[in-house]
Amino acid sequence: MTNQNRFYEPLTSQNAALVLVDHQVGLLTGVRDYSIGELKHNVVALAKAAKLLKLPIVVTTTARDNMWGPTFPELVEALPGIEIIDRSSVNAYDDARVAHAIEATGRKKLIFAGVSLEVCAAFPAITAVGRGLDAYVAVDASGTFSQTKHQMGLLRMVQAGVIVSDYTTLMVEILKDNARPEAGAVYGAMDMDWAKLVGQVSQANGK
């Protein structure tokens, strides 16, 4: 396991990158720990917030043309022009192109999300920890095929030193300061418009 006594070093727009693994149409049909609608919403919101926060984003699929199909359209639409790396390896980090894309970000803190949680998110996150990087998994932007897989995936990651969290907490940690000009857009991307309630009330009262 990694040293859990290290000083806390927060995620920032300068040290973090996002890696989205195998959010594919075929795999989504088997997800049972979240509804497909909720999972799609969370992944898209995570991608949009990360883009607004200027994080490098790596997207990958596996066996796209002969097994599990393409990345679901709403995520592709949220990340226009981004290259999606298709591979055959189970662990995304075992693919040289994926590993190079991650390393090319120059970031030491990697946020993973994937379908399935215990394989597509967990394996590359655990690999990243083994390479001396800090790995985080956005659990609610991942999904898997049973509650047992969900629970065992979380346990294995925690045992390996991966930090597990939810996507909004990770993005708000990176935002850090609500005075940042992109704060409203970040909350909006995550459908947290209630976080801007005061401004909305003030506008309403000014009418």
PDB file of C-alpha atoms in Angstrom:
ATOM      1  CA  MET A   1       0.000   0.000   0.000  1.00  0.00           C
ATOM      2  CA  THR A   2       1.063   3.596  -0.464  1.00  0.00           C
ATOM      3  CA  ASN A   3       2.095   5.729   2.480  1.00  0.00           C
ATOM      4  CA  GLN A   4      -1.167   6.998   3.932  1.00  0.00           C
ATOM      5  CA  ASN A   5       0.681   9.442   6.236  1.00  0.00           C
ATOM      6  CA  ARG A   6       1.782  11.810   3.489  1.00  0.00           C
ATOM      7  CA  PHE A   7       0.800  15.419   3.784  1.00  0.00           C
ATOM      8  CA  TYR A   8      -2.426  16.279   2.004  1.00  0.00           C
ATOM      9  CA  GLU A   9      -1.781  17.782  -1.411  1.00  0.00           C
ATOM     10  CA  PRO A  10      -5.019  18.915  -3.047  1.00  0.00           C
ATOM     11  CA  LEU A  11      -6.051  18.348  -6.608  1.00  0.00           C
ATOM     12  CA  THR A  12      -5.602  21.440  -8.775  1.00  0.00           C
ATOM     13  CA  SER A  13      -6.039  22.481 -12.381  1.00  0.00           C
ATOM     14  CA  GLN A  14      -2.262  22.285 -12.680  1.00  0.00           C
ATOM     15  CA  ASN A  15      -1.567  18.823 -11.235  1.00  0.00           C
ATOM     16  CA  ALA A  16      -4.576  16.703 -12.252  1.00  0.00           C
ATOM     17  CA  ALA A  17      -5.756  14.906 -15.376  1.00  0.00           C
ATOM     18  CA  LEU A  18      -8.910  12.913 -16.130  1.00  0.00           C
ATOM     19  CA  VAL A  19      -8.895   9.420 -17.655  1.00  0.00           C
ATOM     20  CA  LEU A  20     -12.239   8.048 -18.884  1.00  0.00           C
ATOM     21  CA  VAL A  21     -12.154   4.315 -19.579  1.00  0.00           C
ATOM     22  CA  ASP A  22     -14.672   2.321 -21.588  1.00  0.00           C
ATOM     23  CA  HIS A  23     -17.912   4.245 -21.210  1.00  0.00           C
ATOM     24  CA  GLN A  24     -19.226   2.212 -24.113  1.00  0.00           C
ATOM     25  CA  VAL A  25     -22.774   1.561 -25.250  1.00  0.00           C
ATOM     26  CA  GLY A  26     -22.571  -2.212 -24.828  1.00  0.00           C
ATOM     27  CA  LEU A  27     -20.998  -2.137 -21.385  1.00  0.00           C
ATOM     28  CA  LEU A  28     -23.542   0.379 -20.112  1.00  0.00           C
ATOM     29  CA  THR A  29     -26.359  -2.090 -20.772  1.00  0.00           C
ATOM     30  CA  GLY A  30     -24.979  -4.376 -18.055  1.00  0.00           C
ATOM     31  CA  VAL A  31     -24.568  -1.752 -15.332  1.00  0.00           C
ATOM     32  CA  ARG A  32     -26.607  -2.539 -12.209  1.00  0.00           C
ATOM     33  CA  ASP A  33     -25.238  -0.328  -9.412  1.00  0.00           C
ATOM     34  CA  TYR A  34     -26.556   2.888 -10.997  1.00  0.00           C
ATOM     35  CA  SER A  35     -29.339   3.520 -13.440  1.00  0.00           C
ATOM     36  CA  ILE A  36     -27.989   4.028 -16.947  1.00  0.00           C
ATOM     37  CA  GLY A  37     -29.509   7.520 -17.029  1.00  0.00           C
ATOM     38  CA  GLU A  38     -27.833   8.550 -13.770  1.00  0.00           C
ATOM     39  CA  LEU A  39     -24.481   7.129 -14.805  1.00  0.00           C
ATOM     40  CA  LYS A  40     -24.558   8.866 -18.179  1.00  0.00           C
ATOM     41  CA  HIS A  41     -25.463  12.142 -16.486  1.00  0.00           C
ATOM     42  CA  ASN A  42     -22.586  11.825 -14.017  1.00  0.00           C
ATOM     43  CA  VAL A  43     -19.975  10.957 -16.635  1.00  0.00           C
ATOM     44  CA  VAL A  44     -20.995  13.806 -18.918  1.00  0.00           C
ATOM     45  CA  ALA A  45     -21.076  16.251 -16.004  1.00  0.00           C
ATOM     46  CA  LEU A  46     -17.612  15.115 -14.918  1.00  0.00           C
ATOM     47  CA  ALA A  47     -16.247  15.555 -18.432  1.00  0.00           C
ATOM     48  CA  LYS A  48     -17.791  19.006 -18.850  1.00  0.00           C
ATOM     49  CA  ALA A  49     -16.537  20.223 -15.466  1.00  0.00           C
ATOM     50  CA  ALA A  50     -13.044  18.858 -16.108  1.00  0.00           C
ATOM     51  CA  LYS A  51     -12.967  20.609 -19.474  1.00  0.00           C
ATOM     52  CA  LEU A  52     -14.017  23.921 -17.888  1.00  0.00           C
ATOM     53  CA  LEU A  53     -11.291  23.464 -15.272  1.00  0.00           C
ATOM     54  CA  LYS A  54      -8.788  22.911 -18.101  1.00  0.00           C
ATOM     55  CA  LEU A  55      -7.775  19.393 -17.151  1.00  0.00           C
ATOM     56  CA  PRO A  56      -6.140  17.205 -19.788  1.00  0.00           C
ATOM     57  CA  ILE A  57      -8.577  14.420 -20.658  1.00  0.00           C
ATOM     58  CA  VAL A  58      -7.716  10.947 -21.973  1.00  0.00           C
ATOM     59  CA  VAL A  59     -10.560   8.787 -23.312  1.00  0.00           C
ATOM     60  CA  THR A  60     -10.300   5.131 -24.246  1.00  0.00           C
ATOM     61  CA  THR A  61     -12.422   2.189 -25.358  1.00  0.00           C
ATOM     62  CA  THR A  62     -11.728  -1.519 -25.657  1.00  0.00           C
ATOM     63  CA  ALA A  63     -12.734  -3.780 -28.555  1.00  0.00           C
ATOM     64  CA  ARG A  64     -14.941  -1.008 -29.900  1.00  0.00           C
ATOM     65  CA  ASP A  65     -15.615  -2.616 -33.276  1.00  0.00           C
ATOM     66  CA  ASN A  66     -16.208  -6.228 -32.296  1.00  0.00           C
ATOM     67  CA  MET A  67     -17.466  -6.381 -28.704  1.00  0.00           C
ATOM     68  CA  TRP A  68     -18.806  -3.381 -26.793  1.00  0.00           C
ATOM     69  CA  GLY A  69     -19.400  -0.678 -29.344  1.00  0.00           C
ATOM     70  CA  PRO A  70     -18.563   3.024 -29.282  1.00  0.00           C
ATOM     71  CA  THR A  71     -18.418   5.558 -26.463  1.00  0.00           C
ATOM     72  CA  PHE A  72     -21.971   6.643 -25.684  1.00  0.00           C
ATOM     73  CA  PRO A  73     -22.947   9.630 -27.857  1.00  0.00           C
ATOM     74  CA  GLU A  74     -23.626  12.153 -25.091  1.00  0.00           C
ATOM     75  CA  LEU A  75     -20.048  11.847 -23.839  1.00  0.00           C
ATOM     76  CA  VAL A  76     -18.623  12.199 -27.339  1.00  0.00           C
ATOM     77  CA  GLU A  77     -20.738  15.332 -27.773  1.00  0.00           C
ATOM     78  CA  ALA A  78     -19.414  16.753 -24.494  1.00  0.00           C
ATOM     79  CA  LEU A  79     -15.815  16.329 -25.677  1.00  0.00           C
ATOM     80  CA  PRO A  80     -15.827  17.430 -29.313  1.00  0.00           C
ATOM     81  CA  GLY A  81     -12.696  16.645 -31.279  1.00  0.00           C
ATOM     82  CA  ILE A  82     -11.076  14.490 -28.605  1.00  0.00           C
ATOM     83  CA  GLU A  83      -9.266  11.355 -29.768  1.00  0.00           C
ATOM     84  CA  ILE A  84     -10.690   8.147 -28.323  1.00  0.00           C
ATOM     85  CA  ILE A  85      -8.008   5.467 -28.119  1.00  0.00           C
ATOM     86  CA  ASP A  86      -9.287   1.967 -28.848  1.00  0.00           C
ATOM     87  CA  ARG A  87      -7.287  -0.933 -27.465  1.00  0.00           C
ATOM     88  CA  SER A  88      -7.457  -4.670 -26.781  1.00  0.00           C
ATOM     89  CA  SER A  89      -5.791  -4.835 -23.333  1.00  0.00           C
ATOM     90  CA  VAL A  90      -7.988  -5.316 -20.279  1.00  0.00           C
ATOM     91  CA  ASN A  91      -5.941  -2.808 -18.253  1.00  0.00           C
ATOM     92  CA  ALA A  92      -5.952   0.475 -20.160  1.00  0.00           C
ATOM     93  CA  TYR A  93      -2.513   1.332 -18.762  1.00  0.00           C
ATOM     94  CA  ASP A  94      -1.067  -1.773 -20.481  1.00  0.00           C
ATOM     95  CA  ASP A  95      -1.675  -0.158 -23.874  1.00  0.00           C
ATOM     96  CA  ALA A  96       1.376   1.835 -24.931  1.00  0.00           C
ATOM     97  CA  ARG A  97      -0.707   4.557 -26.607  1.00  0.00           C
ATOM     98  CA  VAL A  98      -2.867   5.062 -23.525  1.00  0.00           C
ATOM     99  CA  ALA A  99       0.186   5.078 -21.233  1.00  0.00           C
ATOM    100  CA  HIS A 100       1.883   7.616 -23.490  1.00  0.00           C
ATOM    101  CA  ALA A 101      -1.233   9.826 -23.582  1.00  0.00           C
ATOM    102  CA  ILE A 102      -1.395   9.792 -19.778  1.00  0.00           C
ATOM    103  CA  GLU A 103       2.320  10.484 -19.396  1.00  0.00           C
ATOM    104  CA  ALA A 104       2.129  13.265 -21.985  1.00  0.00           C
ATOM    105  CA  THR A 105      -0.225  15.201 -19.713  1.00  0.00           C
ATOM    106  CA  GLY A 106       2.669  15.659 -17.289  1.00  0.00           C
ATOM    107  CA  ARG A 107       0.214  15.365 -14.399  1.00  0.00           C
ATOM    108  CA  LYS A 108       0.979  13.406 -11.233  1.00  0.00           C
ATOM    109  CA  LYS A 109      -2.613  13.129  -9.995  1.00  0.00           C
ATOM    110  CA  LEU A 110      -4.914  11.050 -12.173  1.00  0.00           C
ATOM    111  CA  ILE A 111      -8.690  10.880 -11.832  1.00  0.00           C
ATOM    112  CA  PHE A 112     -10.150   7.696 -13.312  1.00  0.00           C
ATOM    113  CA  ALA A 113     -13.703   6.691 -14.130  1.00  0.00           C
ATOM    114  CA  GLY A 114     -14.698   3.613 -16.053  1.00  0.00           C
ATOM    115  CA  VAL A 115     -17.109   0.832 -16.820  1.00  0.00           C
ATOM    116  CA  SER A 116     -16.589  -1.467 -15.117  1.00  0.00           C
ATOM    117  CA  LEU A 117     -15.526   0.016 -11.784  1.00  0.00           C
ATOM    118  CA  GLU A 118     -13.560  -2.992 -10.534  1.00  0.00           C
ATOM    119  CA  VAL A 119     -11.678  -3.523 -13.823  1.00  0.00           C
ATOM    120  CA  CYS A 120     -11.715  -0.547 -16.191  1.00  0.00           C
ATOM    121  CA  ALA A 121     -11.338   2.067 -13.442  1.00  0.00           C
ATOM    122  CA  ALA A 122      -9.538   0.001 -10.804  1.00  0.00           C
ATOM    123  CA  PHE A 123      -6.803  -1.684 -12.832  1.00  0.00           C
ATOM    124  CA  PRO A 124      -5.268   1.468 -14.360  1.00  0.00           C
ATOM    125  CA  ALA A 125      -5.713   3.362 -11.082  1.00  0.00           C
ATOM    126  CA  ILE A 126      -3.840   0.647  -9.184  1.00  0.00           C
ATOM    127  CA  THR A 127      -1.185   0.634 -11.909  1.00  0.00           C
ATOM    128  CA  ALA A 128      -0.797   4.401 -11.542  1.00  0.00           C
ATOM    129  CA  VAL A 129      -0.233   4.013  -7.794  1.00  0.00           C
ATOM    130  CA  GLY A 130       2.416   1.398  -8.547  1.00  0.00           C
ATOM    131  CA  ARG A 131       4.152   3.941 -10.800  1.00  0.00           C
ATOM    132  CA  GLY A 132       4.339   6.457  -7.988  1.00  0.00           C
ATOM    133  CA  LEU A 133       1.401   8.593  -9.096  1.00  0.00           C
ATOM    134  CA  ASP A 134      -1.657   9.607  -7.080  1.00  0.00           C
ATOM    135  CA  ALA A 135      -4.789   7.886  -8.354  1.00  0.00           C
ATOM    136  CA  TYR A 136      -8.372   8.858  -7.677  1.00  0.00           C
ATOM    137  CA  VAL A 137     -11.550   7.122  -8.851  1.00  0.00           C
ATOM    138  CA  ALA A 138     -14.852   8.906  -9.340  1.00  0.00           C
ATOM    139  CA  VAL A 139     -17.075   6.063  -8.193  1.00  0.00           C
ATOM    140  CA  ASP A 140     -20.373   7.573  -9.312  1.00  0.00           C
ATOM    141  CA  ALA A 141     -19.012   8.206 -12.818  1.00  0.00           C
ATOM    142  CA  SER A 142     -18.113   4.534 -13.022  1.00  0.00           C
ATOM    143  CA  GLY A 143     -20.439   1.563 -12.930  1.00  0.00           C
ATOM    144  CA  THR A 144     -20.453  -2.190 -12.709  1.00  0.00           C
ATOM    145  CA  PHE A 145     -22.572  -5.263 -13.051  1.00  0.00           C
ATOM    146  CA  SER A 146     -23.512  -6.183  -9.467  1.00  0.00           C
ATOM    147  CA  GLN A 147     -23.334  -4.828  -5.953  1.00  0.00           C
ATOM    148  CA  THR A 148     -20.732  -7.462  -5.099  1.00  0.00           C
ATOM    149  CA  LYS A 149     -18.469  -6.187  -7.876  1.00  0.00           C
ATOM    150  CA  HIS A 150     -19.036  -2.631  -6.695  1.00  0.00           C
ATOM    151  CA  GLN A 151     -18.099  -3.444  -3.105  1.00  0.00           C
ATOM    152  CA  MET A 152     -15.102  -5.619  -3.981  1.00  0.00           C
ATOM    153  CA  GLY A 153     -13.834  -3.038  -6.462  1.00  0.00           C
ATOM    154  CA  LEU A 154     -13.882  -0.345  -3.800  1.00  0.00           C
ATOM    155  CA  LEU A 155     -12.163  -2.605  -1.294  1.00  0.00           C
ATOM    156  CA  ARG A 156      -9.393  -3.609  -3.672  1.00  0.00           C
ATOM    157  CA  MET A 157      -8.705  -0.007  -4.676  1.00  0.00           C
ATOM    158  CA  VAL A 158      -8.565   1.240  -1.107  1.00  0.00           C
ATOM    159  CA  GLN A 159      -6.232  -1.627  -0.189  1.00  0.00           C
ATOM    160  CA  ALA A 160      -3.940  -0.551  -3.041  1.00  0.00           C
ATOM    161  CA  GLY A 161      -3.887   3.108  -2.036  1.00  0.00           C
ATOM    162  CA  VAL A 162      -6.313   4.530  -4.590  1.00  0.00           C
ATOM    163  CA  ILE A 163      -8.414   7.443  -3.313  1.00  0.00           C
ATOM    164  CA  VAL A 164     -12.117   6.862  -3.970  1.00  0.00           C
ATOM    165  CA  SER A 165     -14.582   9.736  -4.118  1.00  0.00           C
ATOM    166  CA  ASP A 166     -17.551  11.110  -6.037  1.00  0.00           C
ATOM    167  CA  TYR A 167     -17.165  13.245  -9.134  1.00  0.00           C
ATOM    168  CA  THR A 168     -18.568  16.507  -7.758  1.00  0.00           C
ATOM    169  CA  THR A 169     -16.264  16.460  -4.733  1.00  0.00           C
ATOM    170  CA  LEU A 170     -13.241  15.936  -6.964  1.00  0.00           C
ATOM    171  CA  MET A 171     -14.221  18.787  -9.273  1.00  0.00           C
ATOM    172  CA  VAL A 172     -15.026  21.177  -6.407  1.00  0.00           C
ATOM    173  CA  GLU A 173     -11.663  20.372  -4.843  1.00  0.00           C
ATOM    174  CA  ILE A 174     -10.017  21.416  -8.104  1.00  0.00           C
ATOM    175  CA  LEU A 175     -12.195  24.534  -8.365  1.00  0.00           C
ATOM    176  CA  LYS A 176     -10.965  25.492  -4.879  1.00  0.00           C
ATOM    177  CA  ASP A 177     -12.193  29.088  -4.942  1.00  0.00           C
ATOM    178  CA  ASN A 178     -15.752  30.149  -5.746  1.00  0.00           C
ATOM    179  CA  ALA A 179     -14.395  33.505  -6.891  1.00  0.00           C
ATOM    180  CA  ARG A 180     -12.869  31.842  -9.958  1.00  0.00           C
ATOM    181  CA  PRO A 181     -14.580  33.178 -13.087  1.00  0.00           C
ATOM    182  CA  GLU A 182     -15.496  29.687 -14.250  1.00  0.00           C
ATOM    183  CA  ALA A 183     -17.116  28.685 -10.928  1.00  0.00           C
ATOM    184  CA  GLY A 184     -20.696  29.267 -12.058  1.00  0.00           C
ATOM    185  CA  ALA A 185     -20.156  27.300 -15.254  1.00  0.00           C
ATOM    186  CA  VAL A 186     -18.542  24.420 -13.366  1.00  0.00           C
ATOM    187  CA  TYR A 187     -21.491  24.157 -10.960  1.00  0.00           C
ATOM    188  CA  GLY A 188     -23.859  24.437 -13.896  1.00  0.00           C
ATOM    189  CA  ALA A 189     -22.067  21.649 -15.776  1.00  0.00           C
ATOM    190  CA  MET A 190     -22.692  19.404 -12.785  1.00  0.00           C
ATOM    191  CA  ASP A 191     -26.359  20.469 -12.581  1.00  0.00           C
ATOM    192  CA  MET A 192     -25.680  22.164  -9.253  1.00  0.00           C
ATOM    193  CA  ASP A 193     -27.440  25.379 -10.222  1.00  0.00           C
ATOM    194  CA  TRP A 194     -28.808  25.614  -6.687  1.00  0.00           C
ATOM    195  CA  ALA A 195     -25.233  26.513  -5.731  1.00  0.00           C
ATOM    196  CA  LYS A 196     -25.871  29.816  -7.525  1.00  0.00           C
ATOM    197  CA  LEU A 197     -29.199  30.440  -5.795  1.00  0.00           C
ATOM    198  CA  VAL A 198     -28.218  33.799  -4.254  1.00  0.00           C
ATOM    199  CA  GLY A 199     -27.411  35.278  -7.640  1.00  0.00           C
ATOM    200  CA  GLN A 200     -30.650  33.952  -9.063  1.00  0.00           C
ATOM    201  CA  VAL A 201     -32.664  35.405  -6.168  1.00  0.00           C
ATOM    202  CA  SER A 202     -30.907  38.762  -6.544  1.00  0.00           C
ATOM    203  CA  GLN A 203     -31.709  38.836 -10.252  1.00  0.00           C
ATOM    204  CA  ALA A 204     -35.340  37.975  -9.549  1.00  0.00           C
ATOM    205  CA  ASN A 205     -35.620  40.681  -6.916  1.00  0.00           C
ATOM    206  CA  GLY A 206     -34.147  43.232  -9.283  1.00  0.00           C
ATOM    207  CA  LYS A 207     -36.881  42.725 -11.827  1.00  0.00           C
TER     208      LYS A 207
END
